[in-house]
GROMACS .gro file of N, CA and C in nm:
model
  315
    1MET      N    1 -13.044  -9.029 -11.410
    1MET     CA    2 -13.063  -9.006 -11.552
    1MET      C    3 -12.927  -8.997 -11.619
    2LYS      N    4 -12.909  -9.073 -11.727
    2LYS     CA    5 -12.785  -9.075 -11.801
    2LYS      C    6 -12.768  -8.946 -11.881
    3LYS      N    7 -12.650  -8.891 -11.877
    3LYS     CA    8 -12.622  -8.768 -11.951
    3LYS      C    9 -12.613  -8.802 -12.100
    4PRO      N   10 -12.688  -8.728 -12.184
    4PRO     CA   11 -12.684  -8.758 -12.327
    4PRO      C   12 -12.548  -8.725 -12.388
    5SER      N   13 -12.511  -8.804 -12.490
    5SER     CA   14 -12.386  -8.780 -12.562
    5SER      C   15 -12.402  -8.653 -12.647
    6PRO      N   16 -12.292  -8.596 -12.694
    6PRO     CA   17 -12.303  -8.479 -12.782
    6PRO      C   18 -12.391  -8.505 -12.905
    7THR      N   19 -12.383  -8.622 -12.961
    7THR     CA   20 -12.465  -8.657 -13.077
    7THR      C   21 -12.613  -8.663 -13.038
    8GLU      N   22 -12.643  -8.721 -12.922
    8GLU     CA   23 -12.781  -8.727 -12.875
    8GLU      C   24 -12.834  -8.587 -12.842
    9ARG      N   25 -12.749  -8.505 -12.784
    9ARG     CA   26 -12.788  -8.366 -12.753
    9ARG      C   27 -12.825  -8.291 -12.881
   10GLU      N   28 -12.740  -8.303 -12.982
   10GLU     CA   29 -12.765  -8.234 -13.108
   10GLU      C   30 -12.892  -8.286 -13.175
   11ALA      N   31 -12.913  -8.417 -13.173
   11ALA     CA   32 -13.033  -8.475 -13.234
   11ALA      C   33 -13.159  -8.426 -13.164
   12LEU      N   34 -13.156  -8.420 -13.031
   12LEU     CA   35 -13.272  -8.370 -12.956
   12LEU      C   36 -13.296  -8.223 -12.987
   13LEU      N   37 -13.191  -8.144 -12.990
   13LEU     CA   38 -13.204  -8.002 -13.019
   13LEU      C   39 -13.264  -7.980 -13.158
   14ILE      N   40 -13.215  -8.052 -13.257
   14ILE     CA   41 -13.267  -8.038 -13.393
   14ILE      C   42 -13.413  -8.081 -13.400
   15ALA      N   43 -13.447  -8.191 -13.335
   15ALA     CA   44 -13.586  -8.238 -13.336
   15ALA      C   45 -13.678  -8.136 -13.271
   16LEU      N   46 -13.636  -8.081 -13.158
   16LEU     CA   47 -13.720  -7.983 -13.088
   16LEU      C   48 -13.732  -7.852 -13.166
   17LEU      N   49 -13.623  -7.808 -13.226
   17LEU     CA   50 -13.630  -7.684 -13.305
   17LEU      C   51 -13.719  -7.703 -13.427
   18THR      N   52 -13.715  -7.821 -13.487
   18THR     CA   53 -13.804  -7.850 -13.599
   18THR      C   54 -13.949  -7.842 -13.554
   19GLN      N   55 -13.978  -7.897 -13.436
   19GLN     CA   56 -14.114  -7.890 -13.381
   19GLN      C   57 -14.153  -7.745 -13.352
   20LEU      N   58 -14.060  -7.668 -13.300
   20LEU     CA   59 -14.087  -7.527 -13.271
   20LEU      C   60 -14.118  -7.451 -13.400
   21PHE      N   61 -14.034  -7.469 -13.500
   21PHE     CA   62 -14.051  -7.395 -13.625
   21PHE      C   63 -14.176  -7.436 -13.701
   22SER      N   64 -14.222  -7.558 -13.679
   22SER     CA   65 -14.344  -7.603 -13.747
   22SER      C   66 -14.469  -7.571 -13.666
   23GLY      N   67 -14.450  -7.513 -13.547
   23GLY     CA   68 -14.563  -7.474 -13.465
   23GLY      C   69 -14.619  -7.584 -13.376
   24GLU      N   70 -14.548  -7.695 -13.366
   24GLU     CA   71 -14.595  -7.808 -13.284
   24GLU      C   72 -14.574  -7.784 -13.135
   25ILE      N   73 -14.469  -7.709 -13.101
   25ILE     CA   74 -14.442  -7.677 -12.960
   25ILE      C   75 -14.414  -7.527 -12.949
   26THR      N   76 -14.420  -7.477 -12.828
   26THR     CA   77 -14.393  -7.336 -12.801
   26THR      C   78 -14.249  -7.319 -12.753
   27GLU      N   79 -14.207  -7.193 -12.744
   27GLU     CA   80 -14.074  -7.164 -12.690
   27GLU      C   81 -14.063  -7.213 -12.546
   28GLY      N   82 -14.170  -7.197 -12.469
   28GLY     CA   83 -14.170  -7.243 -12.331
   28GLY      C   84 -14.152  -7.393 -12.319
   29LYS      N   85 -14.223  -7.468 -12.402
   29LYS     CA   86 -14.211  -7.614 -12.402
   29LYS      C   87 -14.071  -7.654 -12.446
   30LEU      N   88 -14.016  -7.583 -12.545
   30LEU     CA   89 -13.880  -7.609 -12.589
   30LEU      C   90 -13.782  -7.593 -12.473
   31LEU      N   91 -13.793  -7.481 -12.405
   31LEU     CA   92 -13.702  -7.454 -12.293
   31LEU      C   93 -13.715  -7.558 -12.183
   32ARG      N   94 -13.838  -7.588 -12.145
   32ARG     CA   95 -13.861  -7.686 -12.038
   32ARG      C   96 -13.801  -7.822 -12.074
   33THR      N   97 -13.823  -7.865 -12.197
   33THR     CA   98 -13.771  -7.995 -12.241
   33THR      C   99 -13.619  -7.995 -12.244
   34LEU      N  100 -13.559  -7.889 -12.296
   34LEU     CA  101 -13.413  -7.882 -12.300
   34LEU      C  102 -13.355  -7.882 -12.158
   35ARG      N  103 -13.415  -7.803 -12.070
   35ARG     CA  104 -13.366  -7.795 -11.931
   35ARG      C  105 -13.369  -7.932 -11.865
   36LYS      N  106 -13.480  -8.001 -11.882
   36LYS     CA  107 -13.496  -8.130 -11.815
   36LYS      C  108 -13.418  -8.242 -11.883
   37GLU      N  109 -13.428  -8.250 -12.017
   37GLU     CA  110 -13.367  -8.362 -12.090
   37GLU      C  111 -13.216  -8.350 -12.106
   38LEU      N  112 -13.167  -8.229 -12.130
   38LEU     CA  113 -13.024  -8.213 -12.153
   38LEU      C  114 -12.945  -8.186 -12.026
   39LEU      N  115 -13.005  -8.107 -11.936
   39LEU     CA  116 -12.930  -8.067 -11.817
   39LEU      C  117 -12.975  -8.136 -11.689
   40ASN      N  118 -13.095  -8.194 -11.692
   40ASN     CA  119 -13.150  -8.259 -11.574
   40ASN      C  120 -13.145  -8.166 -11.452
   41MET      N  121 -13.189  -8.041 -11.474
   41MET     CA  122 -13.185  -7.940 -11.368
   41MET      C  123 -13.327  -7.898 -11.331
   42SER      N  124 -13.343  -7.861 -11.205
   42SER     CA  125 -13.469  -7.804 -11.159
   42SER      C  126 -13.479  -7.660 -11.208
   43GLN      N  127 -13.598  -7.604 -11.199
   43GLN     CA  128 -13.614  -7.463 -11.235
   43GLN      C  129 -13.525  -7.375 -11.148
   44THR      N  130 -13.519  -7.404 -11.020
   44THR     CA  131 -13.438  -7.324 -10.928
   44THR      C  132 -13.291  -7.328 -10.967
   45GLU      N  133 -13.239  -7.447 -10.997
   45GLU     CA  134 -13.099  -7.462 -11.036
   45GLU      C  135 -13.070  -7.388 -11.167
   46TYR      N  136 -13.159  -7.407 -11.264
   46TYR     CA  137 -13.137  -7.346 -11.395
   46TYR      C  138 -13.149  -7.194 -11.388
   47ALA      N  139 -13.246  -7.145 -11.313
   47ALA     CA  140 -13.263  -7.001 -11.298
   47ALA      C  141 -13.137  -6.938 -11.240
   48ALA      N  142 -13.078  -7.005 -11.140
   48ALA     CA  143 -12.954  -6.954 -11.080
   48ALA      C  144 -12.840  -6.957 -11.182
   49LEU      N  145 -12.834  -7.061 -11.264
   49LEU     CA  146 -12.730  -7.074 -11.365
   49LEU      C  147 -12.734  -6.959 -11.466
   50VAL      N  148 -12.856  -6.923 -11.510
   50VAL     CA  149 -12.868  -6.821 -11.615
   50VAL      C  150 -12.893  -6.680 -11.561
   51GLY      N  151 -12.909  -6.666 -11.430
   51GLY     CA  152 -12.921  -6.535 -11.368
   51GLY      C  153 -13.057  -6.470 -11.379
   52VAL      N  154 -13.163  -6.552 -11.374
   52VAL     CA  155 -13.299  -6.498 -11.369
   52VAL      C  156 -13.369  -6.558 -11.248
   53SER      N  157 -13.482  -6.500 -11.210
   53SER     CA  158 -13.555  -6.557 -11.097
   53SER      C  159 -13.627  -6.685 -11.141
   54ARG      N  160 -13.654  -6.771 -11.044
   54ARG     CA  161 -13.727  -6.894 -11.075
   54ARG      C  162 -13.864  -6.860 -11.131
   55ARG      N  163 -13.925  -6.755 -11.079
   55ARG     CA  164 -14.057  -6.712 -11.127
   55ARG      C  165 -14.052  -6.672 -11.274
   56THR      N  166 -13.950  -6.597 -11.312
   56THR     CA  167 -13.933  -6.557 -11.452
   56THR      C  168 -13.916  -6.679 -11.541
   57LEU      N  169 -13.833  -6.772 -11.497
   57LEU     CA  170 -13.813  -6.895 -11.573
   57LEU      C  171 -13.944  -6.972 -11.586
   58SER      N  172 -14.017  -6.983 -11.477
   58SER     CA  173 -14.146  -7.052 -11.478
   58SER      C  174 -14.242  -6.985 -11.577
   59ASP      N  175 -14.247  -6.853 -11.574
   59ASP     CA  176 -14.335  -6.780 -11.666
   59ASP      C  177 -14.298  -6.807 -11.812
   60VAL      N  178 -14.170  -6.810 -11.842
   60VAL     CA  179 -14.126  -6.837 -11.980
   60VAL      C  180 -14.166  -6.979 -12.019
   61GLU      N  181 -14.142  -7.075 -11.930
   61GLU     CA  182 -14.176  -7.214 -11.961
   61GLU      C  183 -14.326  -7.235 -11.978
   62ARG      N  184 -14.406  -7.152 -11.913
   62ARG     CA  185 -14.552  -7.162 -11.926
   62ARG      C  186 -14.606  -7.070 -12.035
   63ASP      N  187 -14.514  -7.003 -12.106
   63ASP     CA  188 -14.552  -6.910 -12.213
   63ASP      C  189 -14.643  -6.799 -12.164
   64THR      N  190 -14.614  -6.749 -12.044
   64THR     CA  191 -14.688  -6.636 -11.990
   64THR      C  192 -14.589  -6.522 -11.966
   65GLY      N  193 -14.642  -6.405 -11.941
   65GLY     CA  194 -14.555  -6.290 -11.919
   65GLY      C  195 -14.497  -6.238 -12.048
   66SER      N  196 -14.412  -6.140 -12.036
   66SER     CA  197 -14.347  -6.077 -12.152
   66SER      C  198 -14.199  -6.060 -12.123
   67PRO      N  199 -14.122  -6.168 -12.138
   67PRO     CA  200 -13.978  -6.156 -12.109
   67PRO      C  201 -13.910  -6.064 -12.209
   68THR      N  202 -13.807  -5.996 -12.162
   68THR     CA  203 -13.729  -5.909 -12.251
   68THR      C  204 -13.641  -5.995 -12.341
   69LEU      N  205 -13.590  -5.933 -12.445
   69LEU     CA  206 -13.498  -6.001 -12.534
   69LEU      C  207 -13.374  -6.047 -12.457
   70ALA      N  208 -13.328  -5.965 -12.364
   70ALA     CA  209 -13.211  -6.000 -12.284
   70ALA      C  210 -13.236  -6.125 -12.200
   71VAL      N  211 -13.356  -6.136 -12.142
   71VAL     CA  212 -13.391  -6.255 -12.062
   71VAL      C  213 -13.398  -6.377 -12.152
   72LEU      N  214 -13.464  -6.365 -12.266
   72LEU     CA  215 -13.473  -6.479 -12.358
   72LEU      C  216 -13.334  -6.526 -12.401
   73ASN      N  217 -13.247  -6.432 -12.434
   73ASN     CA  218 -13.112  -6.470 -12.474
   73ASN      C  219 -13.037  -6.537 -12.359
   74ALA      N  220 -13.054  -6.488 -12.239
   74ALA     CA  221 -12.987  -6.547 -12.123
   74ALA      C  222 -13.034  -6.690 -12.097
   75ILE      N  223 -13.165  -6.713 -12.106
   75ILE     CA  224 -13.215  -6.846 -12.072
   75ILE      C  225 -13.191  -6.950 -12.182
   76PHE      N  226 -13.174  -6.906 -12.306
   76PHE     CA  227 -13.147  -7.002 -12.413
   76PHE      C  228 -12.998  -7.017 -12.444
   77LYS      N  229 -12.915  -6.928 -12.392
   77LYS     CA  230 -12.771  -6.930 -12.420
   77LYS      C  231 -12.703  -7.063 -12.388
   78PRO      N  232 -12.732  -7.129 -12.275
   78PRO     CA  233 -12.665  -7.255 -12.245
   78PRO      C  234 -12.689  -7.365 -12.351
   79PHE      N  235 -12.789  -7.345 -12.436
   79PHE     CA  236 -12.818  -7.444 -12.540
   79PHE      C  237 -12.768  -7.400 -12.677
   80GLY      N  238 -12.691  -7.290 -12.678
   80GLY     CA  239 -12.637  -7.239 -12.803
   80GLY      C  240 -12.741  -7.170 -12.890
   81LEU      N  241 -12.847  -7.118 -12.826
   81LEU     CA  242 -12.955  -7.052 -12.899
   81LEU      C  243 -12.966  -6.907 -12.858
   82ARG      N  244 -13.023  -6.825 -12.946
   82ARG     CA  245 -13.052  -6.687 -12.914
   82ARG      C  246 -13.183  -6.650 -12.983
   83ALA      N  247 -13.247  -6.548 -12.930
   83ALA     CA  248 -13.373  -6.501 -12.986
   83ALA      C  249 -13.346  -6.438 -13.123
   84GLY      N  250 -13.441  -6.454 -13.214
   84GLY     CA  251 -13.422  -6.398 -13.347
   84GLY      C  252 -13.555  -6.372 -13.416
   85LEU      N  253 -13.546  -6.325 -13.537
   85LEU     CA  254 -13.664  -6.296 -13.616
   85LEU      C  255 -13.700  -6.416 -13.703
   86LEU      N  256 -13.825  -6.458 -13.693
   86LEU     CA  257 -13.874  -6.569 -13.773
   86LEU      C  258 -14.006  -6.530 -13.836
   87PRO      N  259 -14.037  -6.586 -13.952
   87PRO     CA  260 -14.166  -6.556 -14.013
   87PRO      C  261 -14.281  -6.604 -13.925
   88ARG      N  262 -14.388  -6.526 -13.918
   88ARG     CA  263 -14.506  -6.566 -13.842
   88ARG      C  264 -14.590  -6.666 -13.919
   89SER      N  265 -14.580  -6.663 -14.050
   89SER     CA  266 -14.658  -6.752 -14.135
   89SER      C  267 -14.598  -6.892 -14.135
   90PRO      N  268 -14.676  -6.994 -14.095
   90PRO     CA  269 -14.625  -7.132 -14.099
   90PRO      C  270 -14.585  -7.174 -14.241
   91THR      N  271 -14.658  -7.128 -14.341
   91THR     CA  272 -14.627  -7.162 -14.479
   91THR      C  273 -14.492  -7.106 -14.520
   92LEU      N  274 -14.469  -6.980 -14.486
   92LEU     CA  275 -14.341  -6.917 -14.518
   92LEU      C  276 -14.228  -6.984 -14.442
   93MET      N  277 -14.251  -7.020 -14.319
   93MET     CA  278 -14.149  -7.089 -14.238
   93MET      C  279 -14.113  -7.223 -14.302
   94LYS      N  280 -14.214  -7.299 -14.345
   94LYS     CA  281 -14.188  -7.429 -14.408
   94LYS      C  282 -14.108  -7.412 -14.537
   95LYS      N  283 -14.143  -7.311 -14.616
   95LYS     CA  284 -14.069  -7.285 -14.740
   95LYS      C  285 -13.924  -7.248 -14.708
   96MET      N  286 -13.906  -7.165 -14.606
   96MET     CA  287 -13.773  -7.123 -14.568
   96MET      C  288 -13.689  -7.244 -14.524
   97LEU      N  289 -13.747  -7.330 -14.442
   97LEU     CA  290 -13.675  -7.446 -14.393
   97LEU      C  291 -13.644  -7.546 -14.504
   98ALA      N  292 -13.731  -7.551 -14.604
   98ALA     CA  293 -13.712  -7.642 -14.716
   98ALA      C  294 -13.619  -7.584 -14.821
   99GLY      N  295 -13.575  -7.460 -14.802
   99GLY     CA  296 -13.486  -7.396 -14.898
   99GLY      C  297 -13.554  -7.353 -15.025
  100GLU      N  298 -13.682  -7.322 -15.015
  100GLU     CA  299 -13.761  -7.285 -15.131
  100GLU      C  300 -13.776  -7.135 -15.149
  101MET      N  301 -13.691  -7.057 -15.089
  101MET     CA  302 -13.704  -6.912 -15.097
  101MET      C  303 -13.636  -6.863 -15.226
  102PRO      N  304 -13.713  -6.803 -15.316
  102PRO     CA  305 -13.655  -6.754 -15.441
  102PRO      C  306 -13.559  -6.638 -15.416
  103GLY      N  307 -13.452  -6.635 -15.493
  103GLY     CA  308 -13.358  -6.524 -15.483
  103GLY      C  309 -13.268  -6.528 -15.361
  104VAL      N  310 -13.272  -6.637 -15.284
  104VAL     CA  311 -13.188  -6.649 -15.165
  104VAL      C  312 -13.081  -6.751 -15.194
  105GLY      N  313 -12.958  -6.716 -15.158
  105GLY     CA  314 -12.851  -6.815 -15.173
  105GLY      C  315 -12.751  -6.784 -15.271
   0.00000   0.00000   0.00000
């Protein structure tokens, strides 16, 4: 598998985050796709890289279990991401992404 260029990496990350924020994919699907597409690593390899068990990584990718904030930050760190607060409402999220929030800016 050819290693993606920095531009390709950024484009994939933006596309996947857009899907995540619009509710099309889950955090687990995001992580699995990034791990495979950007790093071409197995769960075992990636788990060792970020310092979690393979089982924990598997649970996160399957959207099961209740990972701590520290675990989420550790597993998303290699992609320049961290856990944060986002609106639960898809409508509010779309407005926020479109820059339609009154009184902001």
